[in-house]
XYZ file of C-alpha atoms in Angstrom:
786
model
C 28.799 -20.663 7.775
C 31.112 -17.654 7.468
C 34.271 -17.674 9.559
C 34.064 -15.628 12.755
C 36.749 -13.176 11.520
C 34.959 -12.512 8.243
C 31.700 -12.027 10.114
C 33.360 -9.514 12.454
C 34.802 -7.612 9.516
C 31.349 -7.319 8.035
C 29.970 -5.964 11.252
C 32.769 -3.448 11.544
C 32.232 -2.314 7.955
C 28.537 -1.459 8.368
C 26.420 0.514 10.770
C 24.737 -1.638 13.379
C 21.281 -2.892 12.490
C 19.518 -0.748 15.058
C 16.218 0.934 14.218
C 15.649 4.584 15.089
C 11.880 4.514 15.347
C 9.416 7.242 16.129
C 8.237 7.531 19.754
C 5.514 5.086 20.512
C 3.058 7.871 21.461
C -0.254 9.289 20.344
C -0.954 12.840 21.410
C -3.671 15.455 21.229
C -4.392 18.953 22.493
C -8.093 18.428 22.053
C -10.532 16.543 24.246
C -12.014 13.186 23.262
C -15.687 14.144 22.778
C -16.705 10.537 22.138
C -15.263 7.149 23.003
C -13.924 6.551 19.467
C -11.572 9.498 20.105
C -10.483 8.260 23.564
C -7.246 6.595 24.573
C -7.351 3.094 25.924
C -5.116 0.318 27.249
C -5.577 -3.061 28.848
C -3.891 -6.267 29.999
C -5.465 -8.824 27.640
C -8.349 -9.579 29.971
C -9.349 -6.096 31.208
C -9.784 -3.026 29.004
C -9.786 0.553 30.197
C -10.398 3.715 28.128
C -10.981 7.372 29.009
C -12.769 10.067 27.107
C -14.661 13.306 27.873
C -14.520 17.085 27.808
C -12.911 18.757 30.830
C -14.065 19.090 33.569
C -15.727 15.682 32.996
C -14.130 12.344 32.151
C -15.603 8.910 31.578
C -13.536 5.827 32.250
C -14.695 2.643 30.587
C -14.088 -0.523 32.614
C -14.448 -3.718 30.575
C -13.680 -7.425 30.825
C -13.361 -9.633 27.809
C -15.858 -12.419 28.594
C -19.074 -10.377 29.288
C -21.438 -11.520 26.538
C -25.165 -11.732 26.086
C -26.766 -14.943 24.828
C -29.000 -15.508 21.839
C -31.625 -18.184 21.452
C -31.797 -19.628 17.975
C -32.916 -22.741 16.183
C -31.454 -24.435 13.185
C -34.127 -24.776 10.562
C -35.390 -28.318 10.058
C -35.082 -29.360 6.381
C -32.018 -27.168 5.768
C -29.995 -30.075 4.419
C -32.581 -30.774 1.719
C -32.866 -27.067 1.026
C -29.147 -26.825 0.478
C -29.306 -29.591 -2.055
C -32.156 -27.809 -3.772
C -30.201 -24.563 -3.891
C -27.186 -26.344 -5.286
C -29.295 -27.811 -8.092
C -30.876 -24.390 -8.874
C -27.345 -22.944 -9.187
C -26.386 -25.726 -11.608
C -29.375 -24.704 -13.690
C -28.363 -21.022 -13.578
C -31.322 -20.046 -11.429
C -29.305 -18.011 -8.959
C -32.035 -15.673 -7.711
C -34.192 -18.726 -6.981
C -31.352 -20.262 -5.014
C -31.140 -17.019 -2.991
C -34.829 -17.324 -2.160
C -34.342 -20.889 -0.969
C -31.740 -19.655 1.451
C -33.988 -16.844 2.734
C -37.069 -19.100 3.116
C -35.772 -22.524 4.116
C -32.162 -22.242 5.430
C -31.293 -18.950 7.080
C -32.641 -17.919 10.532
C -34.589 -14.737 11.030
C -31.797 -12.930 12.887
C -28.464 -13.108 14.631
C -27.291 -16.271 16.403
C -24.601 -14.455 18.453
C -24.888 -12.514 21.641
C -23.512 -8.972 22.051
C -20.237 -8.244 23.787
C -21.246 -6.044 26.720
C -19.409 -3.656 28.957
C -18.476 -3.809 32.612
C -19.059 -0.332 33.963
C -18.558 3.400 33.397
C -16.752 5.518 35.984
C -17.877 9.137 35.732
C -15.524 11.775 37.118
C -16.191 15.550 37.398
C -13.620 18.041 38.574
C -15.296 21.033 40.297
C -14.195 24.465 41.253
C -11.066 24.640 39.108
C -10.036 27.670 37.048
C -10.085 27.698 33.259
C -7.336 25.570 31.805
C -4.223 27.304 30.402
C -3.318 24.159 28.345
C -4.673 20.667 27.755
C -2.827 17.602 26.460
C -3.609 13.915 26.168
C -1.129 11.121 25.538
C -1.192 7.400 24.882
C 2.182 5.988 25.749
C 2.255 2.553 24.125
C 5.671 1.635 25.461
C 4.455 2.198 29.047
C 0.914 0.778 28.529
C -0.627 3.987 29.942
C -2.811 6.819 28.792
C -2.922 10.263 30.493
C -4.607 13.634 30.394
C -2.763 16.727 31.658
C -4.654 19.993 32.304
C -2.501 22.952 33.407
C -3.723 26.034 35.224
C -1.867 29.128 36.358
C -1.420 27.696 39.861
C -0.865 24.000 39.252
C -2.106 21.074 37.107
C -4.430 18.112 37.119
C -3.238 14.825 35.700
C -5.308 11.700 35.199
C -3.807 8.376 34.156
C -5.175 4.959 33.325
C -3.663 1.501 33.046
C -4.519 -2.228 33.506
C -1.754 -3.941 35.409
C -0.942 -7.344 33.892
C -0.012 -9.562 36.891
C -1.898 -7.524 39.503
C -4.798 -7.988 37.031
C -6.706 -4.872 37.932
C -7.562 -1.570 36.199
C -6.366 1.690 37.777
C -7.402 5.337 37.401
C -4.916 7.718 39.010
C -5.532 11.447 39.667
C -2.998 13.973 40.905
C -3.806 17.583 41.545
C -1.179 20.241 42.389
C -3.576 23.220 42.679
C -2.857 24.735 46.157
C -6.263 23.970 47.571
C -6.500 20.568 45.981
C -9.402 19.433 43.842
C -13.052 18.721 44.462
C -13.879 15.523 42.570
C -17.214 13.837 42.005
C -17.020 10.108 41.180
C -19.950 7.869 40.155
C -20.138 4.315 38.833
C -22.811 3.616 36.220
C -23.894 0.913 33.804
C -26.206 1.255 30.792
C -28.176 -1.955 31.694
C -30.950 -0.968 34.118
C -30.935 -4.467 35.605
C -27.346 -4.097 36.767
C -27.166 -3.582 40.566
C -24.730 -0.982 41.909
C -24.315 -1.076 45.663
C -22.448 1.718 47.498
C -19.604 0.664 49.780
C -17.711 2.816 52.330
C -14.769 3.035 49.887
C -16.459 2.624 46.541
C -19.096 0.455 44.816
C -19.919 -3.116 43.812
C -21.526 -3.509 40.378
C -23.238 -6.879 39.841
C -24.633 -7.689 36.467
C -25.240 -10.282 33.831
C -25.108 -10.349 30.055
C -28.530 -10.155 28.526
C -30.691 -13.252 28.146
C -28.812 -15.294 30.677
C -25.309 -14.351 29.535
C -22.136 -13.948 31.564
C -22.539 -13.102 35.239
C -20.003 -10.527 36.409
C -18.987 -8.356 39.350
C -16.950 -5.161 39.122
C -15.648 -4.054 42.496
C -14.308 -0.502 42.610
C -12.208 0.958 45.509
C -11.196 4.562 46.028
C -7.990 5.424 47.863
C -7.728 9.184 48.562
C -5.400 9.903 51.508
C -5.875 13.358 52.998
C -9.119 14.075 51.112
C -12.467 14.686 52.833
C -14.879 11.989 51.586
C -18.705 12.377 51.549
C -21.586 10.786 49.681
C -24.511 12.093 47.719
C -26.604 9.057 46.952
C -24.304 6.637 45.156
C -21.997 9.510 44.151
C -18.758 9.963 46.055
C -17.397 13.488 46.635
C -13.715 14.047 47.385
C -12.720 17.503 48.745
C -9.165 18.907 48.932
C -7.980 15.844 46.976
C -4.334 15.831 45.863
C -3.840 12.222 44.929
C -6.544 9.671 44.244
C -6.246 6.019 43.117
C -9.298 4.253 41.897
C -8.877 0.471 41.523
C -11.331 -1.768 39.600
C -11.399 -5.559 39.617
C -13.885 -7.389 37.411
C -14.498 -11.093 37.633
C -16.993 -13.284 35.712
C -18.418 -16.761 35.804
C -17.370 -17.516 32.171
C -15.780 -20.867 31.745
C -13.359 -20.756 28.872
C -12.959 -24.502 28.701
C -16.709 -25.302 28.988
C -18.847 -22.212 28.358
C -22.098 -24.072 28.958
C -21.029 -24.806 32.543
C -20.425 -21.414 34.283
C -17.844 -21.197 37.050
C -19.274 -21.411 40.528
C -16.638 -19.692 42.705
C -17.282 -16.436 44.501
C -16.668 -13.442 42.308
C -16.538 -11.193 45.360
C -13.773 -13.293 46.936
C -11.680 -13.180 43.800
C -12.142 -9.397 43.392
C -11.250 -8.783 47.029
C -8.019 -10.809 46.750
C -6.969 -8.870 43.638
C -7.821 -5.478 45.065
C -5.930 -6.138 48.324
C -2.828 -7.071 46.339
C -3.218 -3.899 44.160
C -3.768 -1.666 47.212
C -0.601 -2.979 48.773
C 1.358 -2.305 45.608
C 0.129 1.247 45.174
C 0.197 3.356 42.016
C 3.936 3.529 41.487
C 4.445 -0.240 41.589
C 1.406 -0.850 39.439
C 2.702 1.638 36.865
C 6.178 0.119 36.998
C 4.846 -3.409 36.528
C 2.790 -2.273 33.561
C 5.653 -0.369 31.991
C 8.029 -3.306 32.314
C 5.477 -5.588 30.659
C 4.660 -3.345 27.747
C 8.186 -2.070 27.209
C 9.637 -5.576 26.967
C 7.008 -6.607 24.416
C 6.865 -3.367 22.372
C 10.651 -3.166 21.978
C 10.864 -6.653 20.537
C 10.126 -5.264 17.076
C 10.796 -1.761 15.741
C 10.804 -0.211 12.309
C 12.266 3.009 10.866
C 10.869 3.959 7.463
C 12.609 7.316 7.313
C 12.389 10.553 9.245
C 9.586 13.013 9.220
C 10.626 16.730 9.413
C 11.229 17.869 13.014
C 8.439 20.396 12.866
C 6.009 17.616 11.828
C 7.182 15.269 14.588
C 6.465 18.073 17.105
C 2.800 18.205 16.046
C 0.038 16.429 17.874
C -1.379 13.372 16.084
C -4.584 15.013 14.787
C -2.595 17.817 13.149
C -0.281 15.228 11.523
C -3.242 13.375 10.182
C -4.722 16.609 8.768
C -1.368 17.315 7.103
C -1.455 13.845 5.467
C -4.963 14.585 4.245
C -3.527 17.663 2.436
C -0.967 15.453 0.651
C 1.977 15.398 3.039
C 4.127 12.373 3.798
C 4.866 11.322 7.399
C 6.947 8.148 7.706
C 7.151 8.494 11.484
C 3.346 8.434 11.680
C 3.364 5.212 9.614
C 5.755 3.776 12.204
C 3.475 4.864 15.073
C 0.427 3.292 13.385
C 2.493 0.079 12.903
C 3.235 0.046 16.611
C -0.375 0.828 17.511
C -1.404 -2.455 15.908
C 1.197 -4.296 17.999
C -0.001 -2.388 21.093
C -3.546 -3.538 20.330
C -2.315 -7.126 20.163
C -0.946 -6.860 23.718
C -3.869 -4.971 25.066
C -6.670 -7.134 23.755
C -5.513 -10.660 24.375
C -3.163 -12.838 26.348
C -2.677 -16.607 26.819
C -5.528 -18.216 28.739
C -8.145 -15.635 27.647
C -10.532 -15.172 24.756
C -9.157 -13.795 21.535
C -9.772 -10.236 20.411
C -13.245 -9.539 19.043
C -14.360 -6.999 16.462
C -13.930 -3.950 18.745
C -11.503 -5.379 21.329
C -12.015 -4.453 24.990
C -12.905 -0.793 24.737
C -16.573 -0.574 23.709
C -18.625 1.504 26.262
C -22.023 0.570 24.909
C -24.381 -2.100 26.125
C -24.477 -3.553 22.666
C -21.358 -3.164 20.569
C -21.459 -2.473 16.870
C -21.775 -5.775 14.992
C -22.176 -7.379 18.400
C -18.440 -7.037 19.036
C -18.096 -10.826 18.460
C -16.001 -13.070 16.223
C -16.492 -12.765 12.482
C -14.776 -15.570 10.633
C -15.001 -14.372 7.002
C -11.946 -12.067 7.427
C -12.120 -9.993 10.590
C -11.025 -12.361 13.385
C -8.387 -13.736 11.106
C -6.979 -10.301 10.266
C -6.629 -9.693 13.989
C -3.986 -12.424 13.965
C -1.995 -11.369 10.943
C 0.768 -9.340 12.577
C 1.391 -11.271 15.808
C 4.029 -13.821 14.750
C 5.696 -11.585 12.141
C 6.244 -8.762 14.659
C 7.512 -10.745 17.619
C 4.242 -11.332 19.511
C 3.591 -14.925 18.544
C 2.439 -16.018 21.956
C -0.498 -13.650 21.657
C -1.960 -15.783 18.859
C -2.373 -18.694 21.206
C -5.824 -17.625 22.488
C -7.126 -17.617 18.937
C -5.623 -21.042 18.173
C -7.195 -22.447 21.317
C -10.495 -20.822 20.470
C -10.556 -22.256 16.983
C -9.763 -25.775 18.251
C -12.558 -25.440 20.810
C -15.101 -24.844 17.960
C -14.770 -28.443 16.798
C -17.728 -29.998 18.623
C -20.071 -27.174 17.626
C -18.871 -27.174 14.027
C -19.260 -30.985 13.801
C -22.828 -30.687 15.200
C -23.601 -28.170 12.432
C -22.098 -30.414 9.704
C -24.182 -33.404 10.911
C -27.320 -31.228 10.879
C -26.829 -30.412 7.207
C -25.977 -34.095 6.543
C -22.281 -33.562 5.808
C -19.189 -35.032 7.335
C -16.618 -33.206 9.450
C -16.535 -29.653 10.756
C -17.891 -26.387 9.307
C -18.846 -22.990 10.633
C -21.112 -20.023 9.847
C -19.562 -16.576 9.398
C -19.614 -15.514 13.088
C -19.853 -16.728 16.602
C -19.515 -15.447 20.180
C -17.957 -16.669 23.395
C -20.516 -19.506 23.596
C -19.079 -20.896 20.316
C -22.396 -22.131 18.820
C -22.797 -21.942 15.101
C -25.282 -21.883 12.286
C -25.932 -19.675 9.369
C -26.619 -16.200 10.745
C -28.908 -13.518 9.492
C -31.539 -13.698 6.744
C -29.475 -12.235 3.886
C -27.425 -14.763 1.845
C -25.119 -11.824 0.872
C -23.120 -12.512 4.030
C -24.830 -15.511 5.683
C -24.719 -18.200 2.968
C -21.140 -19.273 3.464
C -19.756 -22.479 4.987
C -16.031 -22.024 4.437
C -15.369 -19.899 7.475
C -14.172 -22.819 9.588
C -11.614 -23.707 6.948
C -10.326 -20.126 6.951
C -10.143 -20.093 10.776
C -8.169 -23.324 10.776
C -5.568 -21.971 8.406
C -3.905 -20.179 11.356
C -3.351 -23.475 13.173
C -0.926 -24.540 10.433
C 0.576 -21.119 9.717
C 1.396 -20.664 13.368
C 3.281 -23.986 13.299
C 5.315 -22.748 10.373
C 6.538 -19.888 12.622
C 7.057 -21.853 15.849
C 7.804 -25.437 14.862
C 5.786 -26.460 17.945
C 4.842 -30.102 17.117
C 2.812 -30.527 20.299
C 0.641 -27.581 19.321
C 0.246 -29.009 15.822
C -0.804 -32.370 17.354
C -3.584 -30.514 19.223
C -4.720 -29.133 15.852
C -4.729 -32.343 13.887
C -8.334 -33.451 14.909
C -9.942 -30.222 13.664
C -7.727 -30.082 10.559
C -8.873 -33.657 9.705
C -12.473 -32.801 10.405
C -12.262 -29.728 8.246
C -10.785 -31.815 5.405
C -13.625 -34.355 5.761
C -16.143 -31.593 5.378
C -14.479 -30.242 2.289
C -14.620 -33.673 0.677
C -18.298 -34.123 1.592
C -19.310 -30.551 0.615
C -17.526 -30.255 -2.749
C -19.278 -32.238 -5.477
C -18.375 -33.437 -8.947
C -19.754 -31.106 -11.602
C -19.968 -33.895 -14.211
C -16.672 -32.973 -15.787
C -14.358 -34.465 -13.139
C -14.046 -31.182 -11.234
C -15.207 -30.792 -7.604
C -17.008 -27.543 -6.830
C -18.130 -26.078 -3.601
C -21.639 -24.728 -3.243
C -24.067 -23.369 -2.803
C -22.117 -20.421 -1.334
C -21.215 -16.809 -1.740
C -18.215 -14.618 -2.297
C -18.543 -12.986 1.092
C -20.804 -9.992 1.314
C -21.018 -9.245 -2.360
C -23.186 -10.282 -5.311
C -23.247 -10.512 -9.060
C -25.490 -9.829 -12.066
C -26.513 -12.736 -14.189
C -29.472 -13.886 -16.303
C -31.875 -16.018 -14.307
C -34.823 -16.714 -16.590
C -36.567 -13.635 -15.167
C -34.347 -11.060 -16.858
C -30.870 -10.476 -18.381
C -29.377 -8.669 -15.443
C -30.609 -10.060 -12.178
C -28.748 -9.352 -8.844
C -27.961 -12.646 -7.079
C -25.577 -13.873 -4.400
C -25.531 -17.695 -4.278
C -23.622 -19.853 -6.777
C -21.514 -22.941 -6.935
C -17.673 -22.984 -7.233
C -16.962 -19.358 -6.308
C -13.236 -18.588 -6.075
C -13.223 -17.941 -2.335
C -14.596 -21.402 -1.661
C -12.369 -23.180 -4.112
C -9.246 -21.584 -2.663
C -10.183 -22.374 0.937
C -11.109 -25.933 0.007
C -7.740 -26.493 -1.623
C -5.958 -24.891 1.282
C -7.806 -26.958 3.860
C -6.721 -30.181 2.185
C -3.129 -28.973 1.674
C -2.870 -27.946 5.280
C -4.122 -31.346 6.555
C -1.762 -33.175 4.207
C 1.140 -30.988 5.397
C 0.295 -31.512 9.063
C 0.116 -35.292 8.654
C 3.499 -35.314 6.961
C 5.083 -33.120 9.670
C 3.690 -35.432 12.372
C 4.403 -38.606 10.411
C 0.748 -39.661 10.474
C -1.046 -41.635 7.824
C -4.863 -41.970 7.982
C -7.612 -43.015 5.510
C -8.593 -39.342 5.430
C -5.119 -38.439 4.296
C -5.216 -40.976 1.451
C -8.590 -39.621 0.384
C -7.387 -35.987 0.621
C -4.336 -36.737 -1.589
C -6.677 -38.050 -4.258
C -9.322 -35.370 -3.856
C -7.096 -32.253 -3.899
C -6.271 -32.408 -7.702
C -10.018 -32.465 -8.456
C -10.605 -29.014 -6.887
C -9.848 -26.523 -9.702
C -8.093 -23.272 -9.287
C -10.135 -20.123 -9.886
C -10.285 -19.005 -13.501
C -8.470 -15.970 -14.931
C -11.071 -13.992 -16.782
C -10.932 -12.591 -20.332
C -9.785 -9.218 -18.870
C -6.853 -10.825 -17.040
C -8.433 -10.607 -13.567
C -9.121 -13.411 -11.157
C -12.760 -14.375 -11.663
C -14.694 -14.018 -8.451
C -17.236 -16.566 -9.542
C -17.106 -19.676 -11.723
C -18.588 -17.696 -14.571
C -17.377 -14.157 -15.595
C -20.318 -12.384 -13.867
C -20.447 -8.602 -13.445
C -19.853 -7.464 -9.847
C -22.607 -5.915 -7.746
C -20.050 -3.296 -6.688
C -16.916 -2.968 -8.773
C -14.992 -1.495 -5.807
C -16.386 -3.834 -3.151
C -14.663 -4.013 0.216
C -14.319 -7.785 0.293
C -11.626 -9.191 -1.980
C -11.964 -12.800 -0.952
C -11.284 -14.130 -4.439
C -7.702 -12.917 -4.034
C -7.219 -15.019 -0.895
C -4.784 -17.303 -2.736
C -2.020 -14.656 -2.725
C -2.583 -13.282 0.750
C -3.280 -14.467 3.384
C -3.360 -17.815 1.547
C -0.333 -19.440 -0.047
C -1.777 -20.891 -3.222
C -0.183 -18.219 -5.397
C 3.015 -16.167 -5.241
C 5.264 -14.010 -7.478
C 7.896 -16.726 -7.880
C 6.051 -19.934 -8.738
C 2.681 -18.706 -10.120
C 3.467 -15.396 -11.810
C 0.410 -15.620 -13.996
C -1.905 -15.612 -10.959
C 0.191 -12.934 -9.292
C -0.392 -10.696 -12.333
C -4.134 -11.533 -12.264
C -4.290 -10.549 -8.572
C -2.543 -7.285 -9.414
C -5.144 -6.474 -12.121
C -7.928 -7.415 -9.755
C -6.606 -5.244 -6.907
C -6.011 -2.341 -9.248
C -9.567 -2.679 -10.478
C -11.081 -2.598 -6.968
C -8.790 0.241 -5.975
C -9.688 2.360 -9.058
C -13.394 2.220 -8.423
C -13.002 2.831 -4.732
C -10.860 5.895 -5.403
C -13.414 7.194 -7.851
C -15.848 7.388 -4.945
C -18.019 4.380 -5.857
C -19.432 2.397 -3.004
C -16.864 -0.239 -2.249
C -13.547 -0.261 -0.419
C -14.628 2.292 2.143
C -13.339 0.539 5.230
C -10.015 0.576 6.914
C -9.737 -3.239 7.093
C -10.273 -3.634 3.376
C -7.647 -0.990 2.613
C -5.299 -2.837 4.965
C -5.908 -6.039 3.036
C -4.859 -4.250 -0.162
C -1.655 -3.126 1.562
C -0.784 -6.721 2.210
C -1.692 -7.804 -1.288
C 0.414 -5.117 -2.920
C 3.342 -5.919 -0.591
C 3.025 -9.596 -1.518
C 3.225 -8.523 -5.188
C 6.425 -6.597 -4.411
C 4.763 -3.270 -5.197
C 5.956 -0.995 -2.442
C 4.646 2.169 -3.951
C 1.108 0.859 -4.218
C 1.355 -0.512 -0.689
C 2.527 2.898 0.591
C -0.257 4.588 -1.377
C -2.845 2.462 0.459
C -1.150 3.202 3.805
C -1.690 6.897 3.224
C -5.201 6.216 2.017
C -5.870 4.643 5.414
C -4.432 7.631 7.172
C -6.470 10.047 5.060
C -9.845 8.254 5.272
C -9.963 5.483 7.792
C -7.766 6.375 10.781
C -9.182 8.518 13.556
C -7.248 11.068 15.674
C -6.517 8.384 18.272
C -5.312 5.926 15.539
C -8.491 3.841 15.713
C -9.328 2.141 12.440
C -12.766 3.095 11.110
C -15.281 0.899 9.332
C -16.945 3.202 10.534
C -17.470 3.058 13.478
C -14.292 1.585 15.114
C -13.353 -1.873 13.907
C -9.979 -3.040 15.270
C -9.061 -5.464 12.477
C -7.832 -2.642 10.227
C -5.283 -1.700 12.831
C -3.910 -5.260 12.842
C -4.044 -5.384 9.040
C -1.983 -2.194 8.689
C 0.779 -3.536 10.980
C 0.856 -6.760 9.003
C 1.140 -4.757 5.778
C 4.172 -2.844 6.931
C 5.860 -6.056 8.041
C 4.973 -7.686 4.731
C 6.804 -4.843 2.938
C 9.932 -5.576 4.876
C 10.187 -9.376 5.142
C 8.115 -12.139 3.601
C 8.273 -15.880 4.253
C 5.200 -17.537 2.718
C 6.972 -19.249 -0.223
C 8.731 -22.668 -0.366
C 10.962 -23.303 -3.299
C 13.199 -26.335 -4.036
C 12.920 -27.393 -0.414
C 14.037 -23.944 0.875
C 12.026 -21.574 3.004
C 12.208 -18.436 0.879
C 12.884 -15.246 2.906
C 12.247 -12.138 0.825
C 14.223 -9.259 2.205
C 12.849 -5.740 1.686
C 10.572 -7.013 -1.124
C 8.268 -4.012 -1.262
C 10.041 -0.812 -0.302
C 8.417 2.361 -1.561
C 10.591 4.623 -3.621
C 10.543 7.162 -0.812
C 11.875 4.710 1.739
C 15.475 5.366 0.725
C 16.969 4.497 4.098
C 15.524 2.530 7.055
C 15.710 -0.434 9.268
C 13.722 -2.966 11.217
C 14.599 -5.169 14.208
C 12.955 -8.219 15.585
C 10.865 -9.340 12.623
C 10.058 -13.093 12.578
C 9.646 -15.540 9.729
C 8.188 -18.923 9.045
C 10.985 -21.433 9.542
C 11.813 -19.811 12.873
C 14.097 -16.906 12.051
C 14.536 -13.634 13.806
C 15.553 -10.983 11.261
C 17.062 -7.565 11.658
C 17.106 -5.564 8.486
C 18.779 -2.433 7.170
C 18.633 -0.775 3.782
C 20.136 2.359 2.258
C 20.329 3.538 -1.337
C 19.643 0.118 -2.837
C 21.834 -1.910 -0.462
C 19.984 -4.438 1.730
C 21.630 -6.068 4.713
C 20.133 -8.438 7.244
C 21.155 -10.483 10.232
C 19.170 -13.712 10.711
C 19.194 -15.950 13.756
C 17.645 -19.401 13.619
C 15.505 -20.767 16.471
C 15.591 -24.216 14.869
C 17.415 -25.945 11.989
C 16.294 -25.136 8.477
C 17.129 -24.464 4.832
C 16.625 -20.845 3.829
C 16.772 -19.015 0.492
C 17.310 -15.331 1.154
C 16.272 -13.177 -1.765
C 16.188 -9.517 -2.759
C 14.836 -8.815 -6.172
C 16.311 -11.521 -8.406
C 19.382 -12.267 -6.300
C 19.459 -15.123 -3.770
C 21.611 -16.737 -1.165
C 20.931 -20.278 0.049
C 21.907 -21.240 3.633
C 21.520 -24.332 5.779
C 21.297 -23.114 9.360
C 21.508 -24.786 12.730
C 19.576 -23.857 15.820
C 21.097 -20.702 17.379
C 23.169 -19.875 14.276
C 23.368 -16.267 13.168
C 24.177 -15.262 9.615
C 24.651 -11.914 7.937
C 23.259 -11.401 4.435
C 24.392 -8.546 2.279
C 22.884 -7.628 -1.136
C 24.810 -4.614 -2.513
C 23.083 -2.079 -4.747
C 22.301 -3.584 -8.144
C 24.793 -2.784 -10.886
C 24.088 -2.382 -14.560
C 24.895 -6.090 -15.061
C 22.300 -7.138 -12.460
C 19.464 -4.934 -13.605
């Protein structure tokens, strides 16, 4: 450790490591004509979003556990059919294997219920003059969204938030027009079976998710001192209103610990308790509580990638996005999109609740796109990518708990197909049941999703060092390893291959006895499966060693792991997606699962497996080229975000930045929503992870050291910048600063560890104690170090 005097001299000789980030705000001077242009917030359980064209506004009131149910049956004989499909793949009869899946294995439709909404509050402002100006703002640091309409004689301001500890949603209206405002309010729900009952001060909405899903009650109270209140049916009219507070509390019978046994307590009693507490607090205290919560969390991590011109920073967000589409750079907008992903982490989950689904908590429709549920072949995992790295590690806990809770259902599935351990289909819902889903093997014929989901259990431990949490994960990690060893089979040459399976959501052309160029999906030993099988065993072995546990499964895993081969590198230098060098169905396809080994997996990296790193680069460039040519392929925000992370992991900051601006040009809406289309929240999380990955990386172990790559992927245009509050595996908090080739960092250890700090080819090894802070300084490279 440096002496204190030397450390102080270093601090005096350099500017403090303090980021100067862009404001955490999204703004617009245009109305949100549809919900995917609206501004939303939430408290991890409740979501609230507003949209509409003045003088009307719709406020979405959602709760995270309102799901429909689906009835489904696993197909008898599926185990034998899987064996048949495997044999057909061995014989090269891939199309025939596809048909076995369609006929004898896959169900006719979805197995998951839709995420459903909790109510729509309709507001209409009557008798007001034409607006002189209109402005909307999402203030991420305060957890609040607002609309401000100005007239010649006053203004109308509406604000929304979801208070964290008060646990209610609030819609606040202030009107300074001399005569006040006439406001019509009405509560609606798209399900005709939902019952809305008028109350003297609001409504009670009682409903249930379709097909016997979650039972819920949304109780809405209106506080409008000084206003004249009247009713027209279920509609409430407020005359001469100057300040209105609408409070909403939604409770459900969903039992997180045991979904099949709904809670039996009174939803009305719970809602009344929460609303009384919120009424007593009033708007100012609710807003202050929410601001304190969001500000504390949002300020944990900040980045500064450079300054946008002042005239650009003064523009509203849609105009800035349009400027980017015309070829302009806007580093402050990159920073704001980075923070929007962190904001989404806070809004859409919190400890003790369900994890974030495909569209979070903002969907206003009775049936969300893609059911709004939990897809485990990339999407739900991508939702977790930025949490630990950007100082929000506790927000990954709901996902970890959710994954562990899948164990009994996954083991039931494995037994049904006559395999050992735990496996999972490619999506599920809050009821956590599993099977193959959908009648197209293109996406449905995959059994490695449980292994992918479990990877976060171990990666989270690498950040936190929480041994008790890792102990909770050991049963499902062991069960996943047992499945791998029962599912992978010897190919007759001493190699163990997975199958039958797919490279998620894409296919290949191969001869099949019916023609030379037949489109097929199912095969044995595809790269995605091989990588996840290897990782599942490595993670179980690692967890056993960390916990000093030795089991028969561990001994078997140690012997089995070397038999699972790495994916091949093809004749053209790319990672082969399948065991054979098949031609891709879409050369620019959105799924790049065969590159999993570099990111988010840890099988490959630029230091210890440079040949695979180069093969990943060629593969990513190939996908990117065909997508940019306009071919059907990477035309989603989440896939572009995955490329950002891959290029960052390769140390290619320019390509990572190029994909960032590609997202802004094509896949980011005016409110910063990521588009699939429509809105799919995983791309927002993926973007945030990608920025963090450009600044600090910590996936690599080398010579017993946790490697910390500092500023590994700075774009050429990022000449000067900083970041504060980034976190690494091994338990470091890192503040970073760079300028004209010099990289400086301050690292504080939350637990003892050995760390190898690196920038380019230079390194500094440190053994650190808990609480120890070290400063690392890599000067600009000289001619001798180039």
